[in-house]
mmCIF file with all atom_site columns, C-alpha atoms in Angstrom:
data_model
loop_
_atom_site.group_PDB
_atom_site.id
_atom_site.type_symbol
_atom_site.label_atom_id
_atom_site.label_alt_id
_atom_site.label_comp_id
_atom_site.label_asym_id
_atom_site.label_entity_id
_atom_site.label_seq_id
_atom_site.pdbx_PDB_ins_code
_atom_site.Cartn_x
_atom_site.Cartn_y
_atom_site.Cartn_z
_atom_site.occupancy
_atom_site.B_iso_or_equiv
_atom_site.pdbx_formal_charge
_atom_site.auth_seq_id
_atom_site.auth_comp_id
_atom_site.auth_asym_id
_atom_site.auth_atom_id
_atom_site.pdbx_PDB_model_num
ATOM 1   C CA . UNK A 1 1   ? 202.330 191.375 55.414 1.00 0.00 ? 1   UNK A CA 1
ATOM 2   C CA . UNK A 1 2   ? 201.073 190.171 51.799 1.00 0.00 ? 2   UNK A CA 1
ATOM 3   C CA . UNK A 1 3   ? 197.617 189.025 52.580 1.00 0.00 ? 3   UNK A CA 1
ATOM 4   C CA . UNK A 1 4   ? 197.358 185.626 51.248 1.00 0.00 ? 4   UNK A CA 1
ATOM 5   C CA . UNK A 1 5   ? 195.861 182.275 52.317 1.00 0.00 ? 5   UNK A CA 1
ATOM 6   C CA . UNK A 1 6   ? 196.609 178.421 52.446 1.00 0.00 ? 6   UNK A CA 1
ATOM 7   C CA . UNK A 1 7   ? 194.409 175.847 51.347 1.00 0.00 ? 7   UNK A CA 1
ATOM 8   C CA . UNK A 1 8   ? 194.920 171.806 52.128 1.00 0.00 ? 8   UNK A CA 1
ATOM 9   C CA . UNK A 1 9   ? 195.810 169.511 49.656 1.00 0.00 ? 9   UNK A CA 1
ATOM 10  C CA . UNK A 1 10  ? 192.641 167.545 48.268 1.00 0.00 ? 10  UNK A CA 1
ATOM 11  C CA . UNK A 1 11  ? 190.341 166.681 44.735 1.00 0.00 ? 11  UNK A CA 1
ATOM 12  C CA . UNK A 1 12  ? 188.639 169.723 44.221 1.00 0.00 ? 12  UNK A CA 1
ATOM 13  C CA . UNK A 1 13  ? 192.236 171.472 43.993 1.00 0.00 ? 13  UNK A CA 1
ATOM 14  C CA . UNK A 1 14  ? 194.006 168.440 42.427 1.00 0.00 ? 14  UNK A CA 1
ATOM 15  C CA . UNK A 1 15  ? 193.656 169.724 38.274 1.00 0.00 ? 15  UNK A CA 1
ATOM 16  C CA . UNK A 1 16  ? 195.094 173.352 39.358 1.00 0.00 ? 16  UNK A CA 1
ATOM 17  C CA . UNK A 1 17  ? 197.715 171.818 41.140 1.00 0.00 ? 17  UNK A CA 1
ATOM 18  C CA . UNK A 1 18  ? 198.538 169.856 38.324 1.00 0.00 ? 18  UNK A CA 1
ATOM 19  C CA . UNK A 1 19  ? 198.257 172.728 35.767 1.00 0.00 ? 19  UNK A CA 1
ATOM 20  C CA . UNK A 1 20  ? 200.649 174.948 38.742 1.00 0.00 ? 20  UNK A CA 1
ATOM 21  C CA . UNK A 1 21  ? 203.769 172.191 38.517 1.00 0.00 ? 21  UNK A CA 1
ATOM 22  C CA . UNK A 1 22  ? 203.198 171.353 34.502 1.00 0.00 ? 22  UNK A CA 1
ATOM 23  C CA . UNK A 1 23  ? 203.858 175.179 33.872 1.00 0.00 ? 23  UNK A CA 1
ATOM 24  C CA . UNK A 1 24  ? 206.847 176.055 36.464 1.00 0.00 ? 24  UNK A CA 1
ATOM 25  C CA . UNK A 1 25  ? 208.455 172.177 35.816 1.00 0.00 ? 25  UNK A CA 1
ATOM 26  C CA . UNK A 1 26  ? 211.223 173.941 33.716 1.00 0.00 ? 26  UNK A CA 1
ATOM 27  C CA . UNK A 1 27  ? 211.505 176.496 36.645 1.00 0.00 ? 27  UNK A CA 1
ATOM 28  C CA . UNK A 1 28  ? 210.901 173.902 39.683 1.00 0.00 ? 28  UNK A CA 1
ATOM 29  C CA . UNK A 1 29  ? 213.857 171.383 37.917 1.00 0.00 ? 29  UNK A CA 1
ATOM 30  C CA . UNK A 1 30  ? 216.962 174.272 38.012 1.00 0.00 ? 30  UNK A CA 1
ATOM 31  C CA . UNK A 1 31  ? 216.691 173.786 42.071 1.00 0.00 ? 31  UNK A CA 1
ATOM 32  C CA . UNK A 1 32  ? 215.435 170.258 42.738 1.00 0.00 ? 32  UNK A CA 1
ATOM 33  C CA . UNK A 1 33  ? 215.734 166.418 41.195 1.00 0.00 ? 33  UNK A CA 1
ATOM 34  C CA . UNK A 1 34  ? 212.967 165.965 38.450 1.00 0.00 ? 34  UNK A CA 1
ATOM 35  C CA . UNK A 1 35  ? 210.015 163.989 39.101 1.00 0.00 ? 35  UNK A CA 1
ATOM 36  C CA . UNK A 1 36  ? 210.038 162.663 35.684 1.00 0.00 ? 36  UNK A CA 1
ATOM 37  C CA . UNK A 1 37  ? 207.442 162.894 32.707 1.00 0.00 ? 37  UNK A CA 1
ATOM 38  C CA . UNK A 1 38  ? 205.030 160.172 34.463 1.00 0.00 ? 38  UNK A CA 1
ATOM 39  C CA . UNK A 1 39  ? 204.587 162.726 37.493 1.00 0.00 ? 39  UNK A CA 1
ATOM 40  C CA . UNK A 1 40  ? 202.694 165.104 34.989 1.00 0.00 ? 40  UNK A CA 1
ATOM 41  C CA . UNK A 1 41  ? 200.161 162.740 33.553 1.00 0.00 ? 41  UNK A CA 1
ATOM 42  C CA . UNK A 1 42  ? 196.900 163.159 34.642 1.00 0.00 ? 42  UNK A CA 1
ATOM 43  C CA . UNK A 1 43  ? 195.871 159.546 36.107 1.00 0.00 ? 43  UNK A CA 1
ATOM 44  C CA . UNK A 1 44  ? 199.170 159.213 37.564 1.00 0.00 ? 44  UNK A CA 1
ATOM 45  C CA . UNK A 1 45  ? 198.968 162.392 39.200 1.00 0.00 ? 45  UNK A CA 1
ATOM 46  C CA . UNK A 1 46  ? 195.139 162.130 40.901 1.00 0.00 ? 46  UNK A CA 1
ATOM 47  C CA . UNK A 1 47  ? 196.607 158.769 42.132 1.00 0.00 ? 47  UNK A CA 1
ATOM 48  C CA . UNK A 1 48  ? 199.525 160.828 43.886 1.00 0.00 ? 48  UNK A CA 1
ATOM 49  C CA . UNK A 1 49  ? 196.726 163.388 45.451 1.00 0.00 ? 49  UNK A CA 1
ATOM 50  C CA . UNK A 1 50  ? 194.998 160.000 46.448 1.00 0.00 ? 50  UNK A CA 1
ATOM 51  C CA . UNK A 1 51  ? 197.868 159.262 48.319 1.00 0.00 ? 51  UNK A CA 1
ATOM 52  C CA . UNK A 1 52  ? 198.801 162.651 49.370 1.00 0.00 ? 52  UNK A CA 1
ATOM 53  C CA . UNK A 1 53  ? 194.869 163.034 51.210 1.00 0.00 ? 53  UNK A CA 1
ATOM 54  C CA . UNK A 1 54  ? 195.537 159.521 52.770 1.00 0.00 ? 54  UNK A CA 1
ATOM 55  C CA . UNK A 1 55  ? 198.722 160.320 54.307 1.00 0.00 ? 55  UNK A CA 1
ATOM 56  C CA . UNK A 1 56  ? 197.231 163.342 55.739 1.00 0.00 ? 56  UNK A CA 1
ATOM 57  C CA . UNK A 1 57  ? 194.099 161.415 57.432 1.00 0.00 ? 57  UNK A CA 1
ATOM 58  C CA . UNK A 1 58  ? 196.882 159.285 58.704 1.00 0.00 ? 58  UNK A CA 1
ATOM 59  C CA . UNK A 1 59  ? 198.636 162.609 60.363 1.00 0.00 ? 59  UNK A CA 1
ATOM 60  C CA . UNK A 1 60  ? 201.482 161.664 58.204 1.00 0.00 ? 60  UNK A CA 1
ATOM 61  C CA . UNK A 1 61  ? 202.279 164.863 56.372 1.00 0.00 ? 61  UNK A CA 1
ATOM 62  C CA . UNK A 1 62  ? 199.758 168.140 55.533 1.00 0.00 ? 62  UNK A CA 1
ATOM 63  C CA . UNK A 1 63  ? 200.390 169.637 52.318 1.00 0.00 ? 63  UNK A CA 1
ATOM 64  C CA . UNK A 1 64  ? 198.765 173.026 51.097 1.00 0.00 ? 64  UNK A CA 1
ATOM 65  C CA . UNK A 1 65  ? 198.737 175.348 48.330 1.00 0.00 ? 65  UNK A CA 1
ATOM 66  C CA . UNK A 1 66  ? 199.350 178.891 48.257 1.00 0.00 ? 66  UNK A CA 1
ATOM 67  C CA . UNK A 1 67  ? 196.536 181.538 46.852 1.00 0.00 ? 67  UNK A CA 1
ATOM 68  C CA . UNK A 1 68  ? 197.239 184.913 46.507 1.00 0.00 ? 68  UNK A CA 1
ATOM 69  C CA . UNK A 1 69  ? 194.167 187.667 47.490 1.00 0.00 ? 69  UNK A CA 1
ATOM 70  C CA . UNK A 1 70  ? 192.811 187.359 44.045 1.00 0.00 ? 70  UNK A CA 1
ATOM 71  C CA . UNK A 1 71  ? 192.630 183.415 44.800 1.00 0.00 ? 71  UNK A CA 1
ATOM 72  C CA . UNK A 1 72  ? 195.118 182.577 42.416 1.00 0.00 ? 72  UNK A CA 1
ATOM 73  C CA . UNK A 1 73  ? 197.491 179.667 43.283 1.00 0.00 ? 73  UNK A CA 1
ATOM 74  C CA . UNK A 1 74  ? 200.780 180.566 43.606 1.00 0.00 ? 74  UNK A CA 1
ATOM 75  C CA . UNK A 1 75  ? 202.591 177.947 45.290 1.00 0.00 ? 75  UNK A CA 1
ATOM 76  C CA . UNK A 1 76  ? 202.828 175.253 47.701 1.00 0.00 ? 76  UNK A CA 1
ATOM 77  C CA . UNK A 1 77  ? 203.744 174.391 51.037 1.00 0.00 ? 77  UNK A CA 1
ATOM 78  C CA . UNK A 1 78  ? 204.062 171.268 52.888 1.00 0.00 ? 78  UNK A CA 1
ATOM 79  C CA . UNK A 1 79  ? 204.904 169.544 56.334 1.00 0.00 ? 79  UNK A CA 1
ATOM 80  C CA . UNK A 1 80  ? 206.120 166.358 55.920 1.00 0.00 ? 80  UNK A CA 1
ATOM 81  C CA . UNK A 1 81  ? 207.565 163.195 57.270 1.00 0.00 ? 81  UNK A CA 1
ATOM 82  C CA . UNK A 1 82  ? 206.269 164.222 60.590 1.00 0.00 ? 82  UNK A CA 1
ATOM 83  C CA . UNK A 1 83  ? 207.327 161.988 63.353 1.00 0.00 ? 83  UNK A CA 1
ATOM 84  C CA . UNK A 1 84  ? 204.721 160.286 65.257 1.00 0.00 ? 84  UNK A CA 1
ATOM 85  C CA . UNK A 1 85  ? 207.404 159.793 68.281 1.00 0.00 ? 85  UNK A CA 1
ATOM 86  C CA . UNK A 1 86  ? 206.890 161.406 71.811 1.00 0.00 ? 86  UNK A CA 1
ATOM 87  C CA . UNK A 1 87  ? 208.883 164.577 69.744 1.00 0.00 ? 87  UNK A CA 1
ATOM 88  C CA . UNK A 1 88  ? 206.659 165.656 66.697 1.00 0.00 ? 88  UNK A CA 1
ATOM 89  C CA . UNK A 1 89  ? 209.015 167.040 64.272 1.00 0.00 ? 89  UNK A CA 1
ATOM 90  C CA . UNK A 1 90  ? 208.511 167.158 60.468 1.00 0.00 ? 90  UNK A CA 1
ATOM 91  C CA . UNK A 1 91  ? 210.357 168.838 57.450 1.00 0.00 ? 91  UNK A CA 1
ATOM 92  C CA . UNK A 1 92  ? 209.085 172.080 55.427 1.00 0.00 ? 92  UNK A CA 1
ATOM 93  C CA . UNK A 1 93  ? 209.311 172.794 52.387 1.00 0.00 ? 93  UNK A CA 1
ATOM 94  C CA . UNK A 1 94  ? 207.431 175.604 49.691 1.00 0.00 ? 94  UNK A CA 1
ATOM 95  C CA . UNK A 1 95  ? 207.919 176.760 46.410 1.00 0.00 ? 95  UNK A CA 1
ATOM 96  C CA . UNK A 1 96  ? 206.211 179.675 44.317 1.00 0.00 ? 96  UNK A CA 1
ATOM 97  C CA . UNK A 1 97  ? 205.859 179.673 40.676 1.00 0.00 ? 97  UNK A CA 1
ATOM 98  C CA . UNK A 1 98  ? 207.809 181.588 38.896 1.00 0.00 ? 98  UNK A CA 1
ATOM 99  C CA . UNK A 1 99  ? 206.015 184.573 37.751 1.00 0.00 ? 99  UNK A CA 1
ATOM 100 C CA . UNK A 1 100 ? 204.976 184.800 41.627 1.00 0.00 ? 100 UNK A CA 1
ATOM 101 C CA . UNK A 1 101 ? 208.859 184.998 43.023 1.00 0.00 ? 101 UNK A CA 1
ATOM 102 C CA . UNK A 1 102 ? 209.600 188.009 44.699 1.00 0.00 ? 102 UNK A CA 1
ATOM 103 C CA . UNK A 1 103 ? 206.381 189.249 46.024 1.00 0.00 ? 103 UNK A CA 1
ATOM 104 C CA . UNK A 1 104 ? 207.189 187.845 49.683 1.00 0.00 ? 104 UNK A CA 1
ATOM 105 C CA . UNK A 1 105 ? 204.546 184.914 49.273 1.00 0.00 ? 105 UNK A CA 1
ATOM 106 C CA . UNK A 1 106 ? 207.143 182.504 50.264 1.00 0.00 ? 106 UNK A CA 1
ATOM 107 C CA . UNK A 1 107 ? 207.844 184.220 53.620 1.00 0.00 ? 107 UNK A CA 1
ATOM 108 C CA . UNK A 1 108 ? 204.315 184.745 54.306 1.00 0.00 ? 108 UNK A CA 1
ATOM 109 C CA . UNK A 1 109 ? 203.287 181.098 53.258 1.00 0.00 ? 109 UNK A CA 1
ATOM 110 C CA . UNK A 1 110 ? 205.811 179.811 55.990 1.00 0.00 ? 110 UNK A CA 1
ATOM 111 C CA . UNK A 1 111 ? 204.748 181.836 58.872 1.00 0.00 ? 111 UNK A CA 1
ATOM 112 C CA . UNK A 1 112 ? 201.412 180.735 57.486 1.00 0.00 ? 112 UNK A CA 1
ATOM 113 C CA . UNK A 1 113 ? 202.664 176.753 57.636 1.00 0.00 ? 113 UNK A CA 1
ATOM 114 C CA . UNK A 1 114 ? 204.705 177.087 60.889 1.00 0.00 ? 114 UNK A CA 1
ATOM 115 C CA . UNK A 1 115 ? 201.256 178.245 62.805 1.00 0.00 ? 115 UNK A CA 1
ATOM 116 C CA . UNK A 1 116 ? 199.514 175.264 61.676 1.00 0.00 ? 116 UNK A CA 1
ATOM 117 C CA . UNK A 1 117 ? 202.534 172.850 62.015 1.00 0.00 ? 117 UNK A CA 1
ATOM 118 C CA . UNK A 1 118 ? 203.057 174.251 66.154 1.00 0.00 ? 118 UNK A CA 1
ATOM 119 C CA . UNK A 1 119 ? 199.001 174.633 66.397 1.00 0.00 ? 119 UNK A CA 1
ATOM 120 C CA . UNK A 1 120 ? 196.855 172.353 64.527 1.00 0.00 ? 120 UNK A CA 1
ATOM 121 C CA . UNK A 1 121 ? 199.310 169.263 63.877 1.00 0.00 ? 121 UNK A CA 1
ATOM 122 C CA . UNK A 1 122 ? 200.980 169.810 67.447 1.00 0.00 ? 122 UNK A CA 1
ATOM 123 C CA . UNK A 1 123 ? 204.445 169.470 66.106 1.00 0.00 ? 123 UNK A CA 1
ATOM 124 C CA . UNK A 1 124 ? 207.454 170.696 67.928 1.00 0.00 ? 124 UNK A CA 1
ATOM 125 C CA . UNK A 1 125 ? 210.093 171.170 65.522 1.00 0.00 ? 125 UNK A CA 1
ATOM 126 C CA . UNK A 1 126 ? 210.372 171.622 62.274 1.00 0.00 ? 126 UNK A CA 1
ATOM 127 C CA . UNK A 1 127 ? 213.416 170.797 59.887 1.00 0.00 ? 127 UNK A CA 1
ATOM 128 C CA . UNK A 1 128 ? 214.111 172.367 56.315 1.00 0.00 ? 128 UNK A CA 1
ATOM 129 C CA . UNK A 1 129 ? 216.687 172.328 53.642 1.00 0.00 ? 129 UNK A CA 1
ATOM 130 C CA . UNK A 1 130 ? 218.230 174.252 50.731 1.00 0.00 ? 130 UNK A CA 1
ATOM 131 C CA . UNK A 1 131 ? 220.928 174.981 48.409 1.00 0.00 ? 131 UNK A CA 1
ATOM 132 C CA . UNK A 1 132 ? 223.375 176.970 49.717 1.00 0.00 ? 132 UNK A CA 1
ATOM 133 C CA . UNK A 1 133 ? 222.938 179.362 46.429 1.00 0.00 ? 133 UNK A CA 1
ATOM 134 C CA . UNK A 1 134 ? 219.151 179.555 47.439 1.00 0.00 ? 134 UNK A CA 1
ATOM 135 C CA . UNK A 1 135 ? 219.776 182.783 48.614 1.00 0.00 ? 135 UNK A CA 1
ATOM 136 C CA . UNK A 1 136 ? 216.167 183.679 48.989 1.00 0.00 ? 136 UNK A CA 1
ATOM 137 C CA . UNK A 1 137 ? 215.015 180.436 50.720 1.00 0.00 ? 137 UNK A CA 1
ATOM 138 C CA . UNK A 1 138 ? 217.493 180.995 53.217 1.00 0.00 ? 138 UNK A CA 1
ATOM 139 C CA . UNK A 1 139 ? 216.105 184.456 53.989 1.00 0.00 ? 139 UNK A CA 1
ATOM 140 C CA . UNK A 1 140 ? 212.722 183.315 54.284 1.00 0.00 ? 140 UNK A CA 1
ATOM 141 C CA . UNK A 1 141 ? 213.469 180.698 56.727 1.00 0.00 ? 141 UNK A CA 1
ATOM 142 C CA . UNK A 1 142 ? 215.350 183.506 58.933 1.00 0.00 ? 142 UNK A CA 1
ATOM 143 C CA . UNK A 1 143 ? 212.560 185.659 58.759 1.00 0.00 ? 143 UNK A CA 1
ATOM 144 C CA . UNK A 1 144 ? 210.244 182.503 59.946 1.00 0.00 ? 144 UNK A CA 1
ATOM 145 C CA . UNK A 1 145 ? 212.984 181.924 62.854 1.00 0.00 ? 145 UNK A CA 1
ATOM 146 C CA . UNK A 1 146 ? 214.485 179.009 61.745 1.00 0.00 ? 146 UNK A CA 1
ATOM 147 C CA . UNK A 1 147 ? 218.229 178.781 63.024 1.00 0.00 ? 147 UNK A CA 1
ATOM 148 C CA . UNK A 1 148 ? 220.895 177.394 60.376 1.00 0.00 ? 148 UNK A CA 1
ATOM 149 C CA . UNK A 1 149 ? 222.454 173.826 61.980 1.00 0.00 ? 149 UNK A CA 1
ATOM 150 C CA . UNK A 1 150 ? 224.218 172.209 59.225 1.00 0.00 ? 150 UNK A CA 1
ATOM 151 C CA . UNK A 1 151 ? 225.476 172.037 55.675 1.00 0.00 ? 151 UNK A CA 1
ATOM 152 C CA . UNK A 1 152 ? 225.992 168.600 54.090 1.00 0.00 ? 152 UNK A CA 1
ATOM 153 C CA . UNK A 1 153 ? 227.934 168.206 50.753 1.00 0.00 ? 153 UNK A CA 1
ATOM 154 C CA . UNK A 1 154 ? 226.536 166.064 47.610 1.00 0.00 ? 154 UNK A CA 1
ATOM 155 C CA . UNK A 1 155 ? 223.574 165.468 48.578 1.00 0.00 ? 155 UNK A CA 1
ATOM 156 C CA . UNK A 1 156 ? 220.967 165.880 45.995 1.00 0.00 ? 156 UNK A CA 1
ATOM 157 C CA . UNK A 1 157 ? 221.454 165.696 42.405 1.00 0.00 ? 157 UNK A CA 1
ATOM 158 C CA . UNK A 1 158 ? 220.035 168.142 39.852 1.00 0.00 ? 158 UNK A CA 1
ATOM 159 C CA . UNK A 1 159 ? 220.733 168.531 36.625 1.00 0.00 ? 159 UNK A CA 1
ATOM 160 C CA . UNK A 1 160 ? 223.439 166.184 36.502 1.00 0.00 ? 160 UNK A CA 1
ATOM 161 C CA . UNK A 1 161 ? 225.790 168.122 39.395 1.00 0.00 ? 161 UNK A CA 1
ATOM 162 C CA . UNK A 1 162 ? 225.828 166.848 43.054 1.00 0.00 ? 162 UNK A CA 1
ATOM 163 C CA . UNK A 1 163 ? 224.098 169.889 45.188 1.00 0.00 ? 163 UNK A CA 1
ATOM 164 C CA . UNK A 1 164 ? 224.997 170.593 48.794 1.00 0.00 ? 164 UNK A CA 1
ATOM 165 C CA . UNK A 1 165 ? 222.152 170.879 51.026 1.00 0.00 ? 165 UNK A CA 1
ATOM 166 C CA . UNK A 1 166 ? 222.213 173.913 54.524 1.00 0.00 ? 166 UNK A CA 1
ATOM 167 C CA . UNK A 1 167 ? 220.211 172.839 56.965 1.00 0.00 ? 167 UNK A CA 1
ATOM 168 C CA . UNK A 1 168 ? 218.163 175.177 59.478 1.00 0.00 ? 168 UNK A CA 1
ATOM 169 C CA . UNK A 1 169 ? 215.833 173.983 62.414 1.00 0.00 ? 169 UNK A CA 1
ATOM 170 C CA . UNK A 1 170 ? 212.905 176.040 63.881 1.00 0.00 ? 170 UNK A CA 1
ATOM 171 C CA . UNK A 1 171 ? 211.651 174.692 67.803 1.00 0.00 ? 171 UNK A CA 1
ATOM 172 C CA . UNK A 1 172 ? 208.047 175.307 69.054 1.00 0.00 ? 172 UNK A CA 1
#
């Protein structure tokens, strides 16, 4: 297993992050909507953390980045939209820079998430989504146990092309 760690979301890791998604944006934007140029500046951005760290003292979402065994950051991954009904479920989602793909961070990251999603925040299921031509994301949320449920057409748009989404479904 690659030995790597997660880290939550918070201040003292806020500039890094921001530094992570200003260098893979080019990367991050070929598989998801763009978050537009505002999302980068600075201010803007530690008011987003701000946000993020109150949402997760409300048990809203938990989102973490990814650091390698050299402590490098080399992605993220987040539980989110948790449900505070009597069943806890919440979506996952991760990505890894792009110098970092292929190194099995992602699939380690997850397992990582999942036992602090079914531990810590006592959720019971958790929900995640990719492009069917995510090949890779697909196969790390097999190797997690997540079970495929669903593909829905046109539902995100990227790069100017409507994107179908495959959904898969993993139960405490």
């Amino acid at each position: 297993m690659t030995d790597l760690s997660i880290e939550i979301v918070s201040q003292a890791n806020a500039n890094e992050i921001l530094e992570f998604e200003k260098e893979n944006r080019d990367y991050f934007e070929t598989f998801v909507p763009s978050r537009g140029d505002e999302y980068y500046e600075t201010d803007n951005f530690h008011k987003i953390i701000n946000s993020i760290i109150e949402e997760q003292l409300q048990d809203l979402c938990y989102m973490y980045i990814i650091r390698n065994k050299e402590g490098e950051m080399v992605g993220r991954v987040n539980i989110v939209d948790i449900a505070l009904e009597e069943c806890r479920k919440a979506e996952l989602g991760y990505r890894i820079g792009r110098k970092h793909c292929g190194k099995g961070y992602a699939t380690a990251a997850v397992r990582l998430a999942v036992t602090e999603a079914f531990g810590r925040h006592r959720i019971e299921q958790l929900e995640a989504g990719t492009s069917p031509t995510n090949i890779g994301s697909q196969i790390v949320l097999i190797k997690n146990g997540f079970e495929f449920v669903s593909r829905q057409e046109k539902v995100m748009q990227v790069n100017n092309r409507w994107e179908d989404s495959i959904h898969f479904v993993r139960k405490k």
